Amino acid sequence: MTKSLVIVESPSKAKTIQKYLGQGYTVLASGGHVCDLPQKTLGIDVEHGFEPEYEINPEKKETIRRLKSALKQNDVVYLATDPDREGEAISWHLMNALGLDDNYSRIMFNEISKRAVNEAIEKPGKINMDLVNAQQARRILDRLVGYELSPVLCKKIQGKLSAGRVQSAALKL
């Protein structure tokens, strides 16, 4: 019997989906993003095409260890993060952090129902790099503007003032 690991974002979704899939499946949660730009540096190589320098979030190292352990006990891996650019980026980070290369399937569903989950497993795909790149562009712009502008705002206007996220501006671009 083939054993399959399904990785979702939310622990509550994991419990529900585990009930739907039953034996032969292990459903675990990533708890959202497992990688990000470093907190204490810019994390973007502006000299070489604005390449992001991701690292595993310190609070997610145990999650990655748990998922790697589960990988050893399963034959198939389904990345079942949310069907949006953030979910696609989470799947991409999981693929890289877990060393999956091309040994995974990407599944998506818009509702948490037995029918939707089973249909997704019957029609697996791969990560959509266009969505990953859209998320990366937004994250890089957030960092470039926020990381560079926030210190100026603090100095010139008011302490502890942040430029915040630039998601709306990034999406317009």
PDB file of C-alpha atoms in Angstrom:
ATOM      1  CA  MET A   1       0.000   0.000   0.000  1.00  0.00           C
ATOM      2  CA  THR A   2       1.338   3.422  -0.967  1.00  0.00           C
ATOM      3  CA  LYS A   3       1.711   5.827   1.928  1.00  0.00           C
ATOM      4  CA  SER A   4       1.243   9.514   1.234  1.00  0.00           C
ATOM      5  CA  LEU A   5       2.182  12.662   3.103  1.00  0.00           C
ATOM      6  CA  VAL A   6      -0.071  15.682   2.587  1.00  0.00           C
ATOM      7  CA  ILE A   7       1.239  19.052   3.791  1.00  0.00           C
ATOM      8  CA  VAL A   8      -1.263  21.847   4.372  1.00  0.00           C
ATOM      9  CA  GLU A   9      -0.845  25.255   6.040  1.00  0.00           C
ATOM     10  CA  SER A  10      -3.286  25.060   8.944  1.00  0.00           C
ATOM     11  CA  PRO A  11      -3.321  22.486  11.766  1.00  0.00           C
ATOM     12  CA  SER A  12      -7.138  22.596  11.860  1.00  0.00           C
ATOM     13  CA  LYS A  13      -7.287  21.873   8.109  1.00  0.00           C
ATOM     14  CA  ALA A  14      -4.843  19.009   8.653  1.00  0.00           C
ATOM     15  CA  LYS A  15      -7.183  17.345  11.176  1.00  0.00           C
ATOM     16  CA  THR A  16     -10.216  17.676   8.917  1.00  0.00           C
ATOM     17  CA  ILE A  17      -8.413  16.476   5.795  1.00  0.00           C
ATOM     18  CA  GLN A  18      -6.910  13.536   7.724  1.00  0.00           C
ATOM     19  CA  LYS A  19     -10.462  12.402   8.528  1.00  0.00           C
ATOM     20  CA  TYR A  20     -11.434  12.642   4.847  1.00  0.00           C
ATOM     21  CA  LEU A  21      -8.408  10.718   3.547  1.00  0.00           C
ATOM     22  CA  GLY A  22      -8.066   8.099   6.263  1.00  0.00           C
ATOM     23  CA  GLN A  23      -5.528   5.266   6.243  1.00  0.00           C
ATOM     24  CA  GLY A  24      -2.569   5.486   3.927  1.00  0.00           C
ATOM     25  CA  TYR A  25      -2.340   9.255   4.384  1.00  0.00           C
ATOM     26  CA  THR A  26      -0.532  11.395   6.925  1.00  0.00           C
ATOM     27  CA  VAL A  27      -1.675  15.017   6.911  1.00  0.00           C
ATOM     28  CA  LEU A  28       0.600  17.561   8.598  1.00  0.00           C
ATOM     29  CA  ALA A  29       0.639  21.368   8.760  1.00  0.00           C
ATOM     30  CA  SER A  30       3.469  23.774   7.993  1.00  0.00           C
ATOM     31  CA  GLY A  31       1.822  26.509  10.047  1.00  0.00           C
ATOM     32  CA  GLY A  32       2.201  28.990   7.188  1.00  0.00           C
ATOM     33  CA  HIS A  33       5.489  30.295   5.823  1.00  0.00           C
ATOM     34  CA  VAL A  34       8.566  28.276   6.750  1.00  0.00           C
ATOM     35  CA  CYS A  35      11.108  30.566   5.037  1.00  0.00           C
ATOM     36  CA  ASP A  36      11.583  34.315   4.799  1.00  0.00           C
ATOM     37  CA  LEU A  37      14.190  36.956   4.231  1.00  0.00           C
ATOM     38  CA  PRO A  38      16.580  37.342   7.196  1.00  0.00           C
ATOM     39  CA  GLN A  39      15.347  39.669   9.941  1.00  0.00           C
ATOM     40  CA  LYS A  40      18.585  41.529  10.596  1.00  0.00           C
ATOM     41  CA  THR A  41      19.826  42.154   7.053  1.00  0.00           C
ATOM     42  CA  LEU A  42      18.267  43.304   3.795  1.00  0.00           C
ATOM     43  CA  GLY A  43      18.374  39.736   2.458  1.00  0.00           C
ATOM     44  CA  ILE A  44      18.269  40.862  -1.160  1.00  0.00           C
ATOM     45  CA  ASP A  45      21.283  40.855  -3.436  1.00  0.00           C
ATOM     46  CA  VAL A  46      20.661  44.186  -5.188  1.00  0.00           C
ATOM     47  CA  GLU A  47      23.901  43.801  -7.172  1.00  0.00           C
ATOM     48  CA  HIS A  48      22.789  40.541  -8.810  1.00  0.00           C
ATOM     49  CA  GLY A  49      19.228  40.834 -10.062  1.00  0.00           C
ATOM     50  CA  PHE A  50      17.614  41.479  -6.661  1.00  0.00           C
ATOM     51  CA  GLU A  51      17.992  37.805  -5.771  1.00  0.00           C
ATOM     52  CA  PRO A  52      16.312  37.066  -2.415  1.00  0.00           C
ATOM     53  CA  GLU A  53      18.324  35.245   0.258  1.00  0.00           C
ATOM     54  CA  TYR A  54      15.817  33.070   2.101  1.00  0.00           C
ATOM     55  CA  GLU A  55      16.388  31.268   5.365  1.00  0.00           C
ATOM     56  CA  ILE A  56      14.268  28.895   7.404  1.00  0.00           C
ATOM     57  CA  ASN A  57      12.410  30.852  10.078  1.00  0.00           C
ATOM     58  CA  PRO A  58      13.992  29.937  13.428  1.00  0.00           C
ATOM     59  CA  GLU A  59      10.585  29.068  14.893  1.00  0.00           C
ATOM     60  CA  LYS A  60       9.929  26.680  11.970  1.00  0.00           C
ATOM     61  CA  LYS A  61      13.079  24.554  12.286  1.00  0.00           C
ATOM     62  CA  GLU A  62      11.226  21.986  14.398  1.00  0.00           C
ATOM     63  CA  THR A  63       8.400  21.928  11.826  1.00  0.00           C
ATOM     64  CA  ILE A  64      10.922  21.188   9.064  1.00  0.00           C
ATOM     65  CA  ARG A  65      12.512  18.413  11.183  1.00  0.00           C
ATOM     66  CA  ARG A  66       9.057  16.902  11.799  1.00  0.00           C
ATOM     67  CA  LEU A  67       8.167  17.053   8.089  1.00  0.00           C
ATOM     68  CA  LYS A  68      11.522  15.534   7.051  1.00  0.00           C
ATOM     69  CA  SER A  69      10.934  12.696   9.487  1.00  0.00           C
ATOM     70  CA  ALA A  70       7.466  12.114   8.017  1.00  0.00           C
ATOM     71  CA  LEU A  71       8.962  12.080   4.502  1.00  0.00           C
ATOM     72  CA  LYS A  72      10.982   8.990   5.397  1.00  0.00           C
ATOM     73  CA  GLN A  73       7.793   7.101   6.237  1.00  0.00           C
ATOM     74  CA  ASN A  74       5.865   8.010   3.072  1.00  0.00           C
ATOM     75  CA  ASP A  75       6.191   7.237  -0.633  1.00  0.00           C
ATOM     76  CA  VAL A  76       4.347  10.245  -2.084  1.00  0.00           C
ATOM     77  CA  VAL A  77       4.290  13.923  -1.044  1.00  0.00           C
ATOM     78  CA  TYR A  78       1.397  16.251  -1.787  1.00  0.00           C
ATOM     79  CA  LEU A  79       1.931  19.967  -1.187  1.00  0.00           C
ATOM     80  CA  ALA A  80      -1.579  21.218  -0.436  1.00  0.00           C
ATOM     81  CA  THR A  81      -1.048  24.806   0.666  1.00  0.00           C
ATOM     82  CA  ASP A  82      -3.614  27.483  -0.133  1.00  0.00           C
ATOM     83  CA  PRO A  83      -4.391  28.147  -3.828  1.00  0.00           C
ATOM     84  CA  ASP A  84      -2.983  31.690  -3.983  1.00  0.00           C
ATOM     85  CA  ARG A  85       0.440  33.281  -4.445  1.00  0.00           C
ATOM     86  CA  GLU A  86       1.285  33.024  -0.735  1.00  0.00           C
ATOM     87  CA  GLY A  87       0.319  29.349  -0.680  1.00  0.00           C
ATOM     88  CA  GLU A  88       2.303  28.699  -3.840  1.00  0.00           C
ATOM     89  CA  ALA A  89       5.373  30.352  -2.289  1.00  0.00           C
ATOM     90  CA  ILE A  90       4.921  28.270   0.866  1.00  0.00           C
ATOM     91  CA  SER A  91       4.849  25.105  -1.254  1.00  0.00           C
ATOM     92  CA  TRP A  92       7.973  26.245  -3.106  1.00  0.00           C
ATOM     93  CA  HIS A  93       9.791  26.941   0.165  1.00  0.00           C
ATOM     94  CA  LEU A  94       8.696  23.558   1.524  1.00  0.00           C
ATOM     95  CA  MET A  95       9.917  21.848  -1.646  1.00  0.00           C
ATOM     96  CA  ASN A  96      13.341  23.476  -1.207  1.00  0.00           C
ATOM     97  CA  ALA A  97      13.605  23.120   2.584  1.00  0.00           C
ATOM     98  CA  LEU A  98      12.620  19.446   2.423  1.00  0.00           C
ATOM     99  CA  GLY A  99      14.875  18.715  -0.567  1.00  0.00           C
ATOM    100  CA  LEU A 100      12.012  17.380  -2.694  1.00  0.00           C
ATOM    101  CA  ASP A 101      13.441  18.451  -6.057  1.00  0.00           C
ATOM    102  CA  ASP A 102      10.758  17.138  -8.403  1.00  0.00           C
ATOM    103  CA  ASN A 103       9.547  14.375  -6.065  1.00  0.00           C
ATOM    104  CA  TYR A 104       6.257  15.990  -5.062  1.00  0.00           C
ATOM    105  CA  SER A 105       2.791  16.753  -6.357  1.00  0.00           C
ATOM    106  CA  ARG A 106       1.010  20.068  -5.902  1.00  0.00           C
ATOM    107  CA  ILE A 107      -2.683  19.825  -5.156  1.00  0.00           C
ATOM    108  CA  MET A 108      -5.179  22.632  -4.670  1.00  0.00           C
ATOM    109  CA  PHE A 109      -8.755  22.853  -3.532  1.00  0.00           C
ATOM    110  CA  ASN A 110     -11.002  25.838  -2.886  1.00  0.00           C
ATOM    111  CA  GLU A 111     -13.108  24.181  -0.213  1.00  0.00           C
ATOM    112  CA  ILE A 112     -12.375  21.742   2.564  1.00  0.00           C
ATOM    113  CA  SER A 113     -14.704  18.925   1.595  1.00  0.00           C
ATOM    114  CA  LYS A 114     -14.095  15.233   1.006  1.00  0.00           C
ATOM    115  CA  ARG A 115     -15.071  15.605  -2.650  1.00  0.00           C
ATOM    116  CA  ALA A 116     -12.757  18.583  -3.286  1.00  0.00           C
ATOM    117  CA  VAL A 117      -9.777  16.962  -1.541  1.00  0.00           C
ATOM    118  CA  ASN A 118     -10.212  13.663  -3.389  1.00  0.00           C
ATOM    119  CA  GLU A 119     -10.609  15.439  -6.745  1.00  0.00           C
ATOM    120  CA  ALA A 120      -7.385  17.393  -6.087  1.00  0.00           C
ATOM    121  CA  ILE A 121      -5.464  14.197  -5.312  1.00  0.00           C
ATOM    122  CA  GLU A 122      -6.751  12.661  -8.551  1.00  0.00           C
ATOM    123  CA  LYS A 123      -5.431  15.665 -10.559  1.00  0.00           C
ATOM    124  CA  PRO A 124      -2.063  16.661  -9.074  1.00  0.00           C
ATOM    125  CA  GLY A 125       0.204  19.217 -10.701  1.00  0.00           C
ATOM    126  CA  LYS A 126       3.412  21.107 -10.031  1.00  0.00           C
ATOM    127  CA  ILE A 127       4.177  24.451  -8.412  1.00  0.00           C
ATOM    128  CA  ASN A 128       3.192  27.480 -10.501  1.00  0.00           C
ATOM    129  CA  MET A 129       6.393  29.533 -10.629  1.00  0.00           C
ATOM    130  CA  ASP A 130       4.507  32.569 -11.984  1.00  0.00           C
ATOM    131  CA  LEU A 131       2.605  32.750  -8.677  1.00  0.00           C
ATOM    132  CA  VAL A 132       5.804  32.148  -6.701  1.00  0.00           C
ATOM    133  CA  ASN A 133       7.536  34.951  -8.588  1.00  0.00           C
ATOM    134  CA  ALA A 134       4.567  37.284  -7.990  1.00  0.00           C
ATOM    135  CA  GLN A 135       4.822  36.622  -4.249  1.00  0.00           C
ATOM    136  CA  GLN A 136       8.597  37.072  -4.309  1.00  0.00           C
ATOM    137  CA  ALA A 137       8.287  40.397  -6.141  1.00  0.00           C
ATOM    138  CA  ARG A 138       5.814  41.639  -3.543  1.00  0.00           C
ATOM    139  CA  ARG A 139       8.000  40.449  -0.671  1.00  0.00           C
ATOM    140  CA  ILE A 140      11.139  42.006  -2.174  1.00  0.00           C
ATOM    141  CA  LEU A 141       9.366  45.335  -2.688  1.00  0.00           C
ATOM    142  CA  ASP A 142       8.037  45.194   0.868  1.00  0.00           C
ATOM    143  CA  ARG A 143      11.560  44.660   2.132  1.00  0.00           C
ATOM    144  CA  LEU A 144      13.270  47.220  -0.094  1.00  0.00           C
ATOM    145  CA  VAL A 145      10.795  49.969   0.736  1.00  0.00           C
ATOM    146  CA  GLY A 146      10.145  49.030   4.365  1.00  0.00           C
ATOM    147  CA  TYR A 147      13.735  48.193   5.301  1.00  0.00           C
ATOM    148  CA  GLU A 148      15.160  51.278   3.652  1.00  0.00           C
ATOM    149  CA  LEU A 149      12.364  53.768   4.370  1.00  0.00           C
ATOM    150  CA  SER A 150      11.386  52.897   7.957  1.00  0.00           C
ATOM    151  CA  PRO A 151      14.705  54.085   9.489  1.00  0.00           C
ATOM    152  CA  VAL A 152      14.342  57.405   7.653  1.00  0.00           C
ATOM    153  CA  LEU A 153      10.777  57.841   8.945  1.00  0.00           C
ATOM    154  CA  CYS A 154      11.920  57.053  12.494  1.00  0.00           C
ATOM    155  CA  LYS A 155      14.740  59.554  12.288  1.00  0.00           C
ATOM    156  CA  LYS A 156      12.911  62.393  10.515  1.00  0.00           C
ATOM    157  CA  ILE A 157       9.331  62.115  11.768  1.00  0.00           C
ATOM    158  CA  GLN A 158       8.771  59.923  14.818  1.00  0.00           C
ATOM    159  CA  GLY A 159      10.490  57.038  16.591  1.00  0.00           C
ATOM    160  CA  LYS A 160       9.272  53.489  15.966  1.00  0.00           C
ATOM    161  CA  LEU A 161       7.413  54.531  12.816  1.00  0.00           C
ATOM    162  CA  SER A 162       7.301  51.926  10.061  1.00  0.00           C
ATOM    163  CA  ALA A 163       6.806  52.258   6.318  1.00  0.00           C
ATOM    164  CA  GLY A 164       4.819  49.044   6.605  1.00  0.00           C
ATOM    165  CA  ARG A 165       3.996  46.741   3.761  1.00  0.00           C
ATOM    166  CA  VAL A 166       3.777  48.017   0.224  1.00  0.00           C
ATOM    167  CA  GLN A 167       1.511  45.283  -1.072  1.00  0.00           C
ATOM    168  CA  SER A 168      -0.915  47.631  -2.838  1.00  0.00           C
ATOM    169  CA  ALA A 169       1.884  49.513  -4.592  1.00  0.00           C
ATOM    170  CA  ALA A 170       3.623  46.258  -5.497  1.00  0.00           C
ATOM    171  CA  LEU A 171       0.450  44.777  -6.984  1.00  0.00           C
ATOM    172  CA  LYS A 172      -0.168  47.904  -9.064  1.00  0.00           C
ATOM    173  CA  LEU A 173       3.327  47.569 -10.537  1.00  0.00           C
TER     174      LEU A 173
END
